[in-house]
Amino acid sequence: MRMVDLIEKKRNGFQLTKEEIQFIISGFTSGDIPDYQMSAFSMAVFFQGMTKEERVYLTEAMVQSGDQIDLSEIKGIKVDKHSTGGVGDTTTLVLAPLVASVGVPVAKMSGRGLGHTGGTIDKLESVEGFHVEISNEEFIRLVNQNHIAVIGQSANLTPADKKLYALRDVTATVDSIPLIASSIMSKKIAAGADAIVLDVKTGSGAFMKNLDDAKELAQTMVDIGNGVGRKTKAIISDMSQPLGFAVGNALEVKEAIDTLKGQGPEDLHELCLTLGSHMVVLAEKAANNEEARKMLEEVMHNGKALESFKAFLAAQGGDSSVVDNPEKLPTAPFTIEVPAKASGYVAEITAEVIGVAAMMLGAGRATKDSVIDLAVGVMLNKKVGDYVQAGESLVTIHSSQENVPEVIEKIYSAYRLDDTEIAKPTLIYTEIH
Ligand code: URA
Ligand code: CA
């Protein structure tokens, strides 16, 4: 087989075989196929797309390019969740202990964040002592014991995807639905999930700016998951404004604690119940979504969800007393209010711009090696649809510095106020099976 022939075949719109796709991915991973040929191939895929079969073969080949985590020692159906980006997305922090407390095994492999705020691990590390450097044996033991554990990402998970994603980034081939879908799904599948719930975001703060694209991406990922024998469902949710109130690591941990008590922001609460219900059903702990939702509401109210979070933190070295005393979390020395310049209804909060403001405060990483400040971030006091009086605070900034004029300007540029009343945006658009 010659790579040049396969590039031509794809360029001309023909379907590649399983063997051909495996040849491409293993050759690229080993370095036998150079970047320039893989770039040309990615561009051919960008224009010609891939059939349902090709997408499954591509995903499988990427899974096989590195380690595959074996979770068979863990009892029950392991369900993983993935959100496609977003700003201030605290759902994982809430969902993991929430569904664990009704017996769903959560064996989560997670990474550090790049961009807006940290990843799930960074957020959890705002709890004193908490760490994810545990052995595979310990990881499996903890999931069997507490139904929940988080381990750092294996260095050799889907190396084909790592290399390809970096190449796509510099060859204008990131926003190809088959390439995005196979990239995301290969990582979930290699991490050992039996079943997967996807939260595909749409809106200004998301990869997929419009609903039709989000639906297509969701359907593509669902078909890949089911095509490789992992039960997969997706929902499409709104990212036209940040989720919840908190954007920042420790601030989001505090918000997750509130949500586990049933006292979280309305949108975050609802999204967690929706995603959580799907996870519970896929794990076969409830017969349908209504039953699953009742179970989750119950553990929020009777304290079991919070207990599960405490047990999880303590088992991985964390100071679980932060759950009852959130003031023990890292706290920024300065809080600065951003007052509305005029009265009106909040018509828009550009999620991406709020994310950039959090970055400027030091909540996120600009590069892989940046050190993040776990205490800083922003709290949104007003969300889309809310009425605000001139002088009322739109946002509270939590900062390590007393004066942050550029951050304040950023926040003003994210908010658009209007005289006419505006409905709250739809949170969950649809489900994809
Ligand atoms: N996220 C991924 O992991 N891969 C993509 O291709 C796009 C977003
Ligand atoms: Ca949030």
GROMACS .gro file of C-alpha atoms and ligand atoms in nm:
model
  442
    1MET     CA    1   0.000   0.000   0.000
    2ARG     CA    2   0.118   0.353  -0.074
    3MET     CA    3  -0.002   0.657   0.116
    4VAL     CA    4  -0.013   0.868  -0.199
    5ASP     CA    5  -0.272   0.634  -0.352
    6LEU     CA    6  -0.487   0.650  -0.041
    7ILE     CA    7  -0.476   1.030  -0.038
    8GLU     CA    8  -0.586   1.029  -0.401
    9LYS     CA    9  -0.862   0.778  -0.334
   10LYS     CA   10  -1.005   0.994  -0.055
   11ARG     CA   11  -0.954   1.313  -0.255
   12ASN     CA   12  -1.167   1.161  -0.532
   13GLY     CA   13  -1.444   1.077  -0.288
   14PHE     CA   14  -1.407   0.700  -0.259
   15GLN     CA   15  -1.451   0.496   0.058
   16LEU     CA   16  -1.139   0.356   0.224
   17THR     CA   17  -1.130   0.003   0.363
   18LYS     CA   18  -1.058  -0.091   0.722
   19GLU     CA   19  -0.709  -0.213   0.624
   20GLU     CA   20  -0.632   0.111   0.442
   21ILE     CA   21  -0.735   0.324   0.739
   22GLN     CA   22  -0.532   0.107   0.975
   23PHE     CA   23  -0.232   0.144   0.744
   24ILE     CA   24  -0.265   0.524   0.754
   25ILE     CA   25  -0.303   0.553   1.131
   26SER     CA   26  -0.034   0.305   1.229
   27GLY     CA   27   0.206   0.450   0.971
   28PHE     CA   28   0.144   0.803   1.090
   29THR     CA   29   0.184   0.706   1.457
   30SER     CA   30   0.514   0.528   1.396
   31GLY     CA   31   0.647   0.812   1.182
   32ASP     CA   32   0.660   0.612   0.858
   33ILE     CA   33   0.399   0.840   0.707
   34PRO     CA   34   0.525   1.200   0.716
   35ASP     CA   35   0.327   1.501   0.832
   36TYR     CA   36   0.292   1.642   0.480
   37GLN     CA   37   0.110   1.334   0.358
   38MET     CA   38  -0.111   1.322   0.666
   39SER     CA   39  -0.188   1.692   0.617
   40ALA     CA   40  -0.300   1.630   0.261
   41PHE     CA   41  -0.507   1.335   0.377
   42SER     CA   42  -0.676   1.542   0.651
   43MET     CA   43  -0.763   1.810   0.398
   44ALA     CA   44  -0.910   1.545   0.167
   45VAL     CA   45  -1.125   1.424   0.458
   46PHE     CA   46  -1.221   1.783   0.535
   47PHE     CA   47  -1.366   1.822   0.184
   48GLN     CA   48  -1.489   1.469   0.112
   49GLY     CA   49  -1.605   1.360   0.457
   50MET     CA   50  -1.612   0.998   0.567
   51THR     CA   51  -1.878   0.729   0.557
   52LYS     CA   52  -2.020   0.579   0.876
   53GLU     CA   53  -1.797   0.272   0.830
   54GLU     CA   54  -1.484   0.479   0.771
   55ARG     CA   55  -1.547   0.677   1.089
   56VAL     CA   56  -1.572   0.357   1.293
   57TYR     CA   57  -1.250   0.221   1.136
   58LEU     CA   58  -1.068   0.548   1.199
   59THR     CA   59  -1.178   0.556   1.563
   60GLU     CA   60  -1.079   0.192   1.617
   61ALA     CA   61  -0.739   0.248   1.457
   62MET     CA   62  -0.675   0.547   1.687
   63VAL     CA   63  -0.785   0.347   1.994
   64GLN     CA   64  -0.540   0.072   1.896
   65SER     CA   65  -0.253   0.318   1.849
   66GLY     CA   66  -0.183   0.321   2.225
   67ASP     CA   67  -0.286   0.188   2.566
   68GLN     CA   68  -0.637   0.062   2.623
   69ILE     CA   69  -0.745   0.078   2.982
   70ASP     CA   70  -0.885  -0.248   3.114
   71LEU     CA   71  -1.164  -0.180   3.365
   72SER     CA   72  -1.301  -0.533   3.364
   73GLU     CA   73  -1.209  -0.576   3.732
   74ILE     CA   74  -1.463  -0.309   3.817
   75LYS     CA   75  -1.809  -0.443   3.885
   76GLY     CA   76  -2.097  -0.297   3.686
   77ILE     CA   77  -2.136  -0.096   3.369
   78LYS     CA   78  -1.883   0.186   3.354
   79VAL     CA   79  -2.043   0.497   3.207
   80ASP     CA   80  -1.835   0.794   3.108
   81LYS     CA   81  -1.947   1.144   3.018
   82HIS     CA   82  -1.789   1.391   2.782
   83SER     CA   83  -1.869   1.757   2.725
   84THR     CA   84  -1.746   1.921   2.409
   85GLY     CA   85  -1.581   2.223   2.563
   86GLY     CA   86  -1.754   2.522   2.705
   87VAL     CA   87  -1.678   2.781   2.969
   88GLY     CA   88  -1.715   2.724   3.341
   89ASP     CA   89  -1.852   2.377   3.282
   90THR     CA   90  -1.868   2.233   3.631
   91THR     CA   91  -2.078   1.930   3.534
   92THR     CA   92  -1.811   1.661   3.577
   93LEU     CA   93  -1.740   1.771   3.935
   94VAL     CA   94  -2.107   1.733   4.016
   95LEU     CA   95  -2.195   1.431   3.805
   96ALA     CA   96  -1.919   1.198   3.919
   97PRO     CA   97  -2.019   1.191   4.290
   98LEU     CA   98  -2.388   1.231   4.205
   99VAL     CA   99  -2.420   0.916   3.997
  100ALA     CA  100  -2.166   0.727   4.212
  101SER     CA  101  -2.397   0.779   4.509
  102VAL     CA  102  -2.668   0.575   4.335
  103GLY     CA  103  -2.421   0.297   4.258
  104VAL     CA  104  -2.299   0.385   3.907
  105PRO     CA  105  -1.925   0.304   3.890
  106VAL     CA  106  -1.733   0.617   3.789
  107ALA     CA  107  -1.380   0.530   3.678
  108LYS     CA  108  -1.264   0.860   3.543
  109MET     CA  109  -0.945   0.933   3.361
  110SER     CA  110  -0.903   1.305   3.338
  111GLY     CA  111  -0.661   1.567   3.216
  112ARG     CA  112  -0.545   1.914   3.298
  113GLY     CA  113  -0.702   2.203   3.120
  114LEU     CA  114  -0.565   2.427   2.851
  115GLY     CA  115  -0.741   2.760   2.804
  116HIS     CA  116  -1.022   2.928   3.003
  117THR     CA  117  -1.002   2.742   3.332
  118GLY     CA  118  -0.831   2.428   3.446
  119GLY     CA  119  -0.955   2.079   3.372
  120THR     CA  120  -1.134   1.860   3.622
  121ILE     CA  121  -0.807   1.759   3.788
  122ASP     CA  122  -0.695   2.119   3.837
  123LYS     CA  123  -1.029   2.203   3.993
  124LEU     CA  124  -1.010   1.906   4.229
  125GLU     CA  125  -0.656   1.999   4.326
  126SER     CA  126  -0.792   2.314   4.485
  127VAL     CA  127  -0.884   2.073   4.766
  128GLU     CA  128  -0.576   2.053   4.991
  129GLY     CA  129  -0.393   1.720   4.954
  130PHE     CA  130  -0.606   1.578   4.676
  131HIS     CA  131  -0.405   1.395   4.414
  132VAL     CA  132  -0.462   1.173   4.110
  133GLU     CA  133  -0.121   1.005   4.107
  134ILE     CA  134  -0.252   0.664   4.209
  135SER     CA  135  -0.168   0.321   4.072
  136ASN     CA  136  -0.406   0.137   3.841
  137GLU     CA  137  -0.466  -0.119   4.116
  138GLU     CA  138  -0.554   0.151   4.367
  139PHE     CA  139  -0.778   0.318   4.111
  140ILE     CA  140  -0.974  -0.001   4.053
  141ARG     CA  141  -0.992  -0.079   4.425
  142LEU     CA  142  -1.131   0.268   4.499
  143VAL     CA  143  -1.397   0.247   4.230
  144ASN     CA  144  -1.510  -0.089   4.365
  145GLN     CA  145  -1.515   0.051   4.718
  146ASN     CA  146  -1.663   0.402   4.669
  147HIS     CA  147  -1.798   0.379   4.312
  148ILE     CA  148  -1.575   0.673   4.224
  149ALA     CA  149  -1.210   0.756   4.157
  150VAL     CA  150  -1.019   0.986   3.924
  151ILE     CA  151  -0.680   0.904   3.778
  152GLY     CA  152  -0.448   1.118   3.563
  153GLN     CA  153  -0.440   1.053   3.192
  154SER     CA  154  -0.212   0.773   3.077
  155ALA     CA  155   0.071   0.924   2.874
  156ASN     CA  156   0.020   0.672   2.598
  157LEU     CA  157  -0.355   0.707   2.542
  158THR     CA  158  -0.438   0.743   2.170
  159PRO     CA  159  -0.099   0.876   2.054
  160ALA     CA  160  -0.237   0.881   1.698
  161ASP     CA  161  -0.495   1.137   1.808
  162LYS     CA  162  -0.239   1.350   1.991
  163LYS     CA  163  -0.023   1.370   1.682
  164LEU     CA  164  -0.311   1.419   1.442
  165TYR     CA  165  -0.484   1.685   1.653
  166ALA     CA  166  -0.160   1.887   1.667
  167LEU     CA  167  -0.124   1.857   1.290
  168ARG     CA  168  -0.489   1.954   1.227
  169ASP     CA  169  -0.439   2.257   1.446
  170VAL     CA  170  -0.182   2.402   1.206
  171THR     CA  171  -0.335   2.283   0.877
  172ALA     CA  172  -0.688   2.429   0.911
  173THR     CA  173  -0.844   2.085   0.944
  174VAL     CA  174  -0.972   2.095   1.302
  175ASP     CA  175  -1.336   2.167   1.221
  176SER     CA  176  -1.411   1.850   1.028
  177ILE     CA  177  -1.694   1.656   1.192
  178PRO     CA  178  -1.557   1.304   1.122
  179LEU     CA  179  -1.215   1.409   1.256
  180ILE     CA  180  -1.355   1.576   1.569
  181ALA     CA  181  -1.590   1.286   1.639
  182SER     CA  182  -1.326   1.014   1.598
  183SER     CA  183  -1.079   1.219   1.806
  184ILE     CA  184  -1.315   1.254   2.103
  185MET     CA  185  -1.459   0.902   2.083
  186SER     CA  186  -1.120   0.731   2.051
  187LYS     CA  187  -1.011   0.881   2.385
  188LYS     CA  188  -1.330   0.775   2.566
  189ILE     CA  189  -1.316   0.424   2.422
  190ALA     CA  190  -0.946   0.377   2.499
  191ALA     CA  191  -1.016   0.494   2.857
  192GLY     CA  192  -1.237   0.188   2.900
  193ALA     CA  193  -1.596   0.317   2.912
  194ASP     CA  194  -1.869   0.058   2.848
  195ALA     CA  195  -2.121   0.332   2.777
  196ILE     CA  196  -2.088   0.702   2.702
  197VAL     CA  197  -2.309   1.007   2.752
  198LEU     CA  198  -2.214   1.306   2.540
  199ASP     CA  199  -2.298   1.666   2.613
  200VAL     CA  200  -2.253   1.846   2.285
  201LYS     CA  201  -2.252   2.221   2.332
  202THR     CA  202  -2.388   2.475   2.092
  203GLY     CA  203  -2.373   2.854   2.094
  204SER     CA  204  -2.113   3.127   2.103
  205GLY     CA  205  -1.896   2.954   2.364
  206ALA     CA  206  -1.889   2.617   2.187
  207PHE     CA  207  -1.702   2.448   1.903
  208MET     CA  208  -2.031   2.412   1.717
  209LYS     CA  209  -2.180   2.759   1.691
  210ASN     CA  210  -2.512   2.647   1.544
  211LEU     CA  211  -2.762   2.377   1.632
  212ASP     CA  212  -2.748   2.186   1.303
  213ASP     CA  213  -2.373   2.139   1.326
  214ALA     CA  214  -2.403   2.033   1.689
  215LYS     CA  215  -2.668   1.775   1.594
  216GLU     CA  216  -2.451   1.638   1.317
  217LEU     CA  217  -2.149   1.608   1.548
  218ALA     CA  218  -2.362   1.441   1.815
  219GLN     CA  219  -2.515   1.192   1.572
  220THR     CA  220  -2.171   1.112   1.431
  221MET     CA  221  -2.029   1.041   1.777
  222VAL     CA  222  -2.334   0.835   1.879
  223ASP     CA  223  -2.303   0.626   1.562
  224ILE     CA  224  -1.931   0.570   1.623
  225GLY     CA  225  -1.988   0.466   1.986
  226ASN     CA  226  -2.268   0.227   1.899
  227GLY     CA  227  -2.068   0.109   1.597
  228VAL     CA  228  -1.782  -0.008   1.819
  229GLY     CA  229  -2.018  -0.171   2.069
  230ARG     CA  230  -2.033   0.100   2.338
  231LYS     CA  231  -2.384   0.224   2.410
  232THR     CA  232  -2.380   0.596   2.342
  233LYS     CA  233  -2.632   0.878   2.379
  234ALA     CA  234  -2.601   1.252   2.338
  235ILE     CA  235  -2.781   1.565   2.436
  236ILE     CA  236  -2.733   1.908   2.283
  237SER     CA  237  -2.706   2.185   2.540
  238ASP     CA  238  -2.665   2.559   2.536
  239MET     CA  239  -2.329   2.731   2.562
  240SER     CA  240  -2.443   3.073   2.446
  241GLN     CA  241  -2.354   3.193   2.796
  242PRO     CA  242  -2.134   3.031   3.064
  243LEU     CA  243  -2.296   2.752   3.263
  244GLY     CA  244  -2.376   2.829   3.624
  245PHE     CA  245  -2.231   3.135   3.797
  246ALA     CA  246  -1.872   3.036   3.867
  247VAL     CA  247  -1.581   3.041   3.621
  248GLY     CA  248  -1.257   2.955   3.804
  249ASN     CA  249  -1.119   2.647   3.972
  250ALA     CA  250  -1.193   2.673   4.346
  251LEU     CA  251  -1.502   2.882   4.268
  252GLU     CA  252  -1.635   2.594   4.059
  253VAL     CA  253  -1.562   2.341   4.334
  254LYS     CA  254  -1.772   2.552   4.569
  255GLU     CA  255  -2.045   2.569   4.304
  256ALA     CA  256  -2.030   2.190   4.261
  257ILE     CA  257  -2.078   2.145   4.637
  258ASP     CA  258  -2.385   2.371   4.628
  259THR     CA  259  -2.522   2.176   4.333
  260LEU     CA  260  -2.468   1.840   4.506
  261LYS     CA  261  -2.684   1.978   4.788
  262GLY     CA  262  -2.958   2.066   4.537
  263GLN     CA  263  -2.878   2.436   4.581
  264GLY     CA  264  -2.685   2.500   4.262
  265PRO     CA  265  -2.758   2.748   3.983
  266GLU     CA  266  -3.072   2.649   3.793
  267ASP     CA  267  -2.899   2.570   3.461
  268LEU     CA  268  -2.616   2.366   3.611
  269HIS     CA  269  -2.862   2.179   3.835
  270GLU     CA  270  -3.089   2.092   3.542
  271LEU     CA  271  -2.806   1.989   3.311
  272CYS     CA  272  -2.656   1.761   3.577
  273LEU     CA  273  -2.992   1.594   3.640
  274THR     CA  274  -3.043   1.540   3.267
  275LEU     CA  275  -2.696   1.401   3.197
  276GLY     CA  276  -2.696   1.208   3.524
  277SER     CA  277  -3.029   1.041   3.441
  278HIS     CA  278  -2.891   0.918   3.110
  279MET     CA  279  -2.583   0.782   3.288
  280VAL     CA  280  -2.795   0.599   3.546
  281VAL     CA  281  -3.012   0.443   3.276
  282LEU     CA  282  -2.711   0.335   3.066
  283ALA     CA  283  -2.560   0.181   3.379
  284GLU     CA  284  -2.888  -0.011   3.419
  285LYS     CA  285  -2.951   0.128   3.766
  286ALA     CA  286  -3.292   0.261   3.662
  287ALA     CA  287  -3.544   0.155   3.399
  288ASN     CA  288  -3.604   0.500   3.253
  289ASN     CA  289  -3.509   0.866   3.280
  290GLU     CA  290  -3.796   0.959   3.513
  291GLU     CA  291  -3.701   0.691   3.763
  292ALA     CA  292  -3.332   0.787   3.737
  293ARG     CA  293  -3.409   1.153   3.791
  294LYS     CA  294  -3.606   1.077   4.108
  295MET     CA  295  -3.313   0.876   4.243
  296LEU     CA  296  -3.073   1.165   4.177
  297GLU     CA  297  -3.301   1.426   4.331
  298GLU     CA  298  -3.331   1.206   4.637
  299VAL     CA  299  -2.953   1.174   4.691
  300MET     CA  300  -2.918   1.550   4.653
  301HIS     CA  301  -3.173   1.601   4.928
  302ASN     CA  302  -3.075   1.326   5.171
  303GLY     CA  303  -2.704   1.416   5.164
  304LYS     CA  304  -2.578   1.095   5.001
  305ALA     CA  305  -2.439   1.279   4.697
  306LEU     CA  306  -2.236   1.502   4.926
  307GLU     CA  307  -2.119   1.202   5.130
  308SER     CA  308  -1.999   1.040   4.810
  309PHE     CA  309  -1.800   1.353   4.722
  310LYS     CA  310  -1.640   1.356   5.068
  311ALA     CA  311  -1.547   0.988   5.055
  312PHE     CA  312  -1.396   1.038   4.711
  313LEU     CA  313  -1.185   1.338   4.816
  314ALA     CA  314  -1.065   1.168   5.134
  315ALA     CA  315  -0.976   0.844   4.954
  316GLN     CA  316  -0.740   1.039   4.727
  317GLY     CA  317  -0.574   1.236   5.005
  318GLY     CA  318  -0.800   1.541   4.998
  319ASP     CA  319  -0.923   1.740   5.296
  320SER     CA  320  -1.290   1.645   5.278
  321SER     CA  321  -1.385   1.898   5.546
  322VAL     CA  322  -1.395   2.161   5.266
  323VAL     CA  323  -1.730   2.018   5.169
  324ASP     CA  324  -1.884   2.144   5.494
  325ASN     CA  325  -1.647   2.441   5.516
  326PRO     CA  326  -1.597   2.571   5.162
  327GLU     CA  327  -1.419   2.878   5.304
  328LYS     CA  328  -1.118   2.644   5.341
  329LEU     CA  329  -1.080   2.642   4.962
  330PRO     CA  330  -0.819   2.879   4.816
  331THR     CA  331  -0.957   3.234   4.831
  332ALA     CA  332  -0.839   3.532   4.628
  333PRO     CA  333  -0.728   3.840   4.828
  334PHE     CA  334  -0.940   4.084   4.629
  335THR     CA  335  -1.303   4.086   4.514
  336ILE     CA  336  -1.399   4.354   4.266
  337GLU     CA  337  -1.754   4.430   4.151
  338VAL     CA  338  -1.832   4.517   3.790
  339PRO     CA  339  -2.139   4.745   3.801
  340ALA     CA  340  -2.385   4.777   3.512
  341LYS     CA  341  -2.339   5.110   3.332
  342ALA     CA  342  -2.711   5.131   3.251
  343SER     CA  343  -3.034   4.953   3.341
  344GLY     CA  344  -3.178   4.682   3.114
  345TYR     CA  345  -3.221   4.314   3.045
  346VAL     CA  346  -2.913   4.100   2.991
  347ALA     CA  347  -2.943   3.997   2.627
  348GLU     CA  348  -2.610   3.823   2.580
  349ILE     CA  349  -2.303   3.707   2.774
  350THR     CA  350  -2.038   3.586   2.533
  351ALA     CA  351  -1.907   3.275   2.704
  352GLU     CA  352  -1.572   3.283   2.525
  353VAL     CA  353  -1.502   3.639   2.635
  354ILE     CA  354  -1.582   3.554   2.997
  355GLY     CA  355  -1.344   3.261   2.958
  356VAL     CA  356  -1.073   3.496   2.838
  357ALA     CA  357  -1.136   3.726   3.137
  358ALA     CA  358  -1.086   3.427   3.371
  359MET     CA  359  -0.765   3.342   3.185
  360MET     CA  360  -0.635   3.696   3.226
  361LEU     CA  361  -0.687   3.662   3.601
  362GLY     CA  362  -0.474   3.347   3.594
  363ALA     CA  363  -0.746   3.079   3.619
  364GLY     CA  364  -0.643   2.904   3.297
  365ARG     CA  365  -0.331   2.797   3.114
  366ALA     CA  366  -0.207   2.993   2.814
  367THR     CA  367   0.047   2.719   2.744
  368LYS     CA  368   0.089   2.364   2.868
  369ASP     CA  369   0.347   2.475   3.124
  370SER     CA  370   0.170   2.779   3.275
  371VAL     CA  371   0.097   2.770   3.645
  372ILE     CA  372  -0.263   2.844   3.731
  373ASP     CA  373  -0.405   3.032   4.027
  374LEU     CA  374  -0.675   2.809   4.174
  375ALA     CA  375  -0.838   3.089   4.375
  376VAL     CA  376  -0.913   3.341   4.101
  377GLY     CA  377  -1.203   3.368   3.859
  378VAL     CA  378  -1.536   3.536   3.813
  379MET     CA  379  -1.885   3.493   3.955
  380LEU     CA  380  -2.168   3.597   3.726
  381ASN     CA  381  -2.433   3.779   3.925
  382LYS     CA  382  -2.657   3.834   3.625
  383LYS     CA  383  -2.739   3.590   3.347
  384VAL     CA  384  -2.925   3.617   3.018
  385GLY     CA  385  -3.286   3.722   3.078
  386ASP     CA  386  -3.216   3.890   3.414
  387TYR     CA  387  -3.305   4.254   3.469
  388VAL     CA  388  -3.026   4.472   3.603
  389GLN     CA  389  -3.038   4.824   3.750
  390ALA     CA  390  -2.764   5.069   3.663
  391GLY     CA  391  -2.494   5.034   3.929
  392GLU     CA  392  -2.590   4.677   4.025
  393SER     CA  393  -2.308   4.426   4.000
  394LEU     CA  394  -2.298   4.215   3.683
  395VAL     CA  395  -1.995   4.016   3.789
  396THR     CA  396  -1.775   3.974   4.095
  397ILE     CA  397  -1.408   3.933   4.007
  398HIS     CA  398  -1.191   3.723   4.240
  399SER     CA  399  -0.839   3.846   4.182
  400SER     CA  400  -0.484   3.827   4.313
  401GLN     CA  401  -0.440   4.194   4.221
  402GLU     CA  402  -0.625   4.498   4.342
  403ASN     CA  403  -0.658   4.666   4.004
  404VAL     CA  404  -0.753   4.476   3.693
  405PRO     CA  405  -0.887   4.735   3.446
  406GLU     CA  406  -0.831   4.513   3.139
  407VAL     CA  407  -1.033   4.233   3.296
  408ILE     CA  408  -1.315   4.473   3.378
  409GLU     CA  409  -1.316   4.597   3.019
  410LYS     CA  410  -1.328   4.238   2.895
  411ILE     CA  411  -1.628   4.166   3.111
  412TYR     CA  412  -1.811   4.474   2.986
  413SER     CA  413  -1.743   4.361   2.632
  414ALA     CA  414  -1.898   4.018   2.705
  415TYR     CA  415  -2.228   4.164   2.832
  416ARG     CA  416  -2.492   4.314   2.606
  417LEU     CA  417  -2.791   4.482   2.770
  418ASP     CA  418  -3.119   4.559   2.598
  419ASP     CA  419  -3.433   4.760   2.686
  420THR     CA  420  -3.677   4.488   2.592
  421GLU     CA  421  -3.745   4.183   2.803
  422ILE     CA  422  -3.562   3.870   2.688
  423ALA     CA  423  -3.652   3.507   2.751
  424LYS     CA  424  -3.401   3.276   2.921
  425PRO     CA  425  -3.226   3.067   2.655
  426THR     CA  426  -3.325   2.705   2.603
  427LEU     CA  427  -3.086   2.490   2.805
  428ILE     CA  428  -3.136   2.149   2.647
  429TYR     CA  429  -3.229   2.138   2.282
  430THR     CA  430  -3.261   1.774   2.205
  431GLU     CA  431  -3.145   1.417   2.263
  432ILE     CA  432  -2.965   1.208   2.005
  433HIS     CA  433  -2.979   0.828   2.010
  434URA     N1  434  -1.165   1.798   2.099
  434URA     C1  435  -1.096   1.688   2.070
  434URA     O1  436  -1.058   1.613   2.160
  434URA     N2  437  -1.067   1.662   1.943
  434URA     C2  438  -1.106   1.740   1.841
  434URA     O2  439  -1.079   1.710   1.728
  434URA     C3  440  -1.180   1.856   1.873
  434URA     C4  441  -1.208   1.881   2.003
  435CA      CA  442  -1.984   2.714   3.629
   0.00000   0.00000   0.00000
